[in-house]
C-alpha positions in Angstrom: 4.8 10.4 -0.4 3.2 8.4 2.3 -0.1 6.6 1.5 -2.1 4.5 3.9 -5.1 2.2 3.3 -7.6 1.6 6.1 -10.8 -0.4 6.5 -12.6 -3.0 8.4 -12.0 -6.7 7.9 -12.9 -7.8 4.4 -12.8 -4.3 2.9 -10.1 -5.3 0.3 -7.5 -2.9 1.6 -4.6 -5.3 1.2 -5.4 -5.9 -2.5 -5.8 -2.1 -3.1 -2.5 -1.4 -1.4 -0.8 -4.1 -3.6 -2.3 -2.6 -6.8 -1.2 1.0 -6.0 2.3 -0.4 -5.4 2.3 -2.2 -8.7 1.1 0.8 -10.6 3.7 3.1 -8.9 6.5 0.8 -9.8 5.2 0.4 -13.3 5.2 4.2 -13.7 8.8 4.3 -12.7 8.2 5.6 -9.2 10.4 4.0 -6.5 8.0 2.7 -3.9 7.8 0.2 -1.1 4.7 -1.7 0.2 4.5 -2.6 3.9 1.8 -3.4 6.4 0.7 -3.0 10.0 1.1 -4.7 12.3 4.3 -6.1 10.7 6.7 -4.9 8.1 9.9 -5.7 10.0 11.2 -8.9 11.6 10.4 -7.6 15.1 7.0 -6.2 14.0 6.0 -9.4 12.4 6.7 -11.3 15.7 4.4 -8.8 17.4 1.8 -9.3 14.7 1.8 -13.1 15.5 1.1 -12.3 19.2 -1.7 -9.9 18.3 -3.5 -12.0 15.8 -3.2 -15.5 17.4 -6.7 -16.7 18.3 -5.3 -18.3 21.4 -4.4 -15.0 22.9 -8.0 -14.0 23.6 -7.1 -12.9 27.2 -4.9 -10.1 25.8 -6.2 -6.9 27.6 -7.2 -3.8 25.6 -4.3 -1.8 27.0 -1.7 -4.5 26.4 -3.1 -4.8 22.8 -2.6 -1.1 22.3 1.0 -1.0 23.5 1.8 -4.0 21.3 0.5 -2.2 18.2 2.3 1.0 19.2 5.5 -1.0 19.6 5.1 -2.6 16.2 4.4 0.8 14.7 7.4 2.5 16.3 9.7 -0.2 14.9 8.2 0.0 11.5 8.6 3.8 11.4 12.3 3.5 12.6 13.3 0.7 10.4 11.3 1.3 7.2 9.0 4.2 6.9 11.2 7.1 8.0 14.3 6.0 6.2 12.4 5.4 2.9 10.6 8.7 3.1 13.8 10.5 3.9 15.4 9.1 0.8 12.4 10.1 -1.4 10.8 6.7 -1.7 7.1 6.4 -1.8 5.7 4.3 1.0 2.3 2.5 0.8 1.2 1.0 4.1 -1.7 -1.5 4.6 -3.1 0.0 7.8 -1.2 2.5 10.1 -1.9 4.8 13.0 -5.6 5.4 12.2 -6.3 1.7 12.8 -5.5 2.1 16.5 -7.9 5.1 16.8 -10.7 2.9 15.3 -9.9 -0.4 16.9 -8.4 0.4 20.3 -9.7 4.0 20.8 -13.3 3.5 19.6 -14.1 -0.3 19.6 -12.0 -1.1 22.8 -13.3 2.2 24.4 -9.7 3.4 25.4 -10.5 6.9 24.0 -9.6 8.5 20.7 -7.7 11.3 22.3 -5.3 9.0 24.2 -4.6 7.0 21.1 -3.8 10.1 19.0 -1.4 11.3 21.7 0.4 8.0 21.9 0.4 7.7 18.1 2.4 11.0 17.9 5.0 9.4 20.1 5.2 6.3 18.0 5.2 7.9 14.5 6.8 11.3 15.3 6.9 13.1 11.9 5.9 10.1 9.8 2.3 10.9 9.3 0.5 9.9 6.1 0.0 12.4 3.3 -3.2 10.7 2.2 -5.3 7.9 3.7 -7.9 5.9 1.8 -10.7 4.4 4.0 -12.4 1.6 2.2 -15.8 1.6 3.7 -18.5 -1.1 3.5 -21.1 -2.6 5.9 -19.7 -5.1 8.4 -22.1 -7.8 7.0 -20.6 -7.4 3.5 -17.1 -7.8 4.9 -18.1 -10.9 6.7 -19.6 -12.4 3.5 -16.2 -12.2 1.9 -15.1 -14.9 4.3 -11.8 -15.3 6.3 -8.9 -13.5 4.8 -6.2 -14.9 7.0 -4.3 -18.1 6.4 -2.5 -20.4 8.8 1.0 -21.9 8.3 -0.4 -24.5 6.0 -2.1 -21.9 3.8 -5.6 -22.8 5.0 -8.1 -20.0 5.4 -8.8 -19.2 9.1 -10.1 -16.4 11.3 -7.5 -14.4 13.3 -8.2 -13.1 16.9 -9.7 -9.8 15.6 -11.7 -11.4 12.8 -13.3 -13.7 15.5 -14.6 -10.6 17.5 -18.4 -10.2 17.8 -20.2 -8.3 15.0 -20.8 -5.4 17.5 -17.1 -4.9 17.8 -16.7 -4.6 14.0 -19.6 -2.2 13.9 -17.8 0.0 16.4 -14.6 -0.1 14.4 -16.5 1.0 11.3 -18.1 3.9 13.3 -14.7 4.9 14.6 -13.2 5.0 11.1 -16.1 7.1 9.8 -15.8 9.5 12.7 -12.0 9.8 12.1 -12.6 10.5 8.5 -14.9 13.3 9.4 -12.4 14.8 11.7 -9.5 14.5 9.2 -11.4 15.1 6.0 -8.4 17.0 4.5 -6.4 13.7 4.6 -8.8 10.8 4.8 -10.8 10.0 1.6 -13.7 7.6 2.1 -14.1 5.1 -0.8 -17.2 3.0 -1.3 -15.8 -0.5 -1.1 -19.1 -2.3 -1.9 -18.4 -1.7 -5.6 -16.4 -4.1 -7.7 -12.6 -4.0 -7.0 -11.7 -2.5 -10.2 -14.0 0.5 -9.6 -12.6 0.9 -6.1 -9.0 1.0 -7.5 -10.0 3.4 -10.2 -11.4 5.8 -7.5 -8.2 5.7 -5.5 -6.0 6.2 -8.5 -8.1 9.1 -9.7 -7.7 10.9 -6.4 -3.9 10.3 -6.4 -3.6 11.6 -10.0 -5.9 14.6 -9.8 -5.6 15.8 -6.2 -2.0 14.9 -5.6 -0.5 15.1 -9.1 0.8 11.6 -9.3 1.4 10.1 -12.8 0.7 6.4 -12.4 0.6 5.6 -16.1 2.8 2.7 -17.1 6.1 3.9 -18.6 
């Protein structure tokens, strides 16, 4: 099974992804946790380029192709082999992020992004996606979620974008969820983290038949 977690900055998606992984492993399910951009040695180097605040001159199209390159490498090196061997994959962001960020907020066009995504991911599309939704202001109030090499909290290149950019990202995610309602489940991320995780686990157990009770 392939599970992806999406959301704007500060939505808590990384924590939720980690918790799903912990519960799956605790239930005796073989599972791997990865992230986008990143997840492989090459993809992590691309991540550094993408998120470095000094790279503000990076063009929208160049940004898109870097994300696609990172994604293709992650699919080839991690996602596809794991899924083929029956391992559950949980990914902190995946192809939907490019639709929201580059397609919608960067105005490159959702249709273009979806076509290029097909080339990058091939058959490795998520079985289920959880969109952790909350107002942009609420995400900002949670503060910087990135840390520099010294472990000091800082804002990466995308976190430093104007509020209007993040509003567009959120609208892009909501639009995507409406178009793919059979796969994308919108979760109210303004609630306490425990309630958010409970909602995600409930869907996995009742709609997808996963038993995540600790063995």
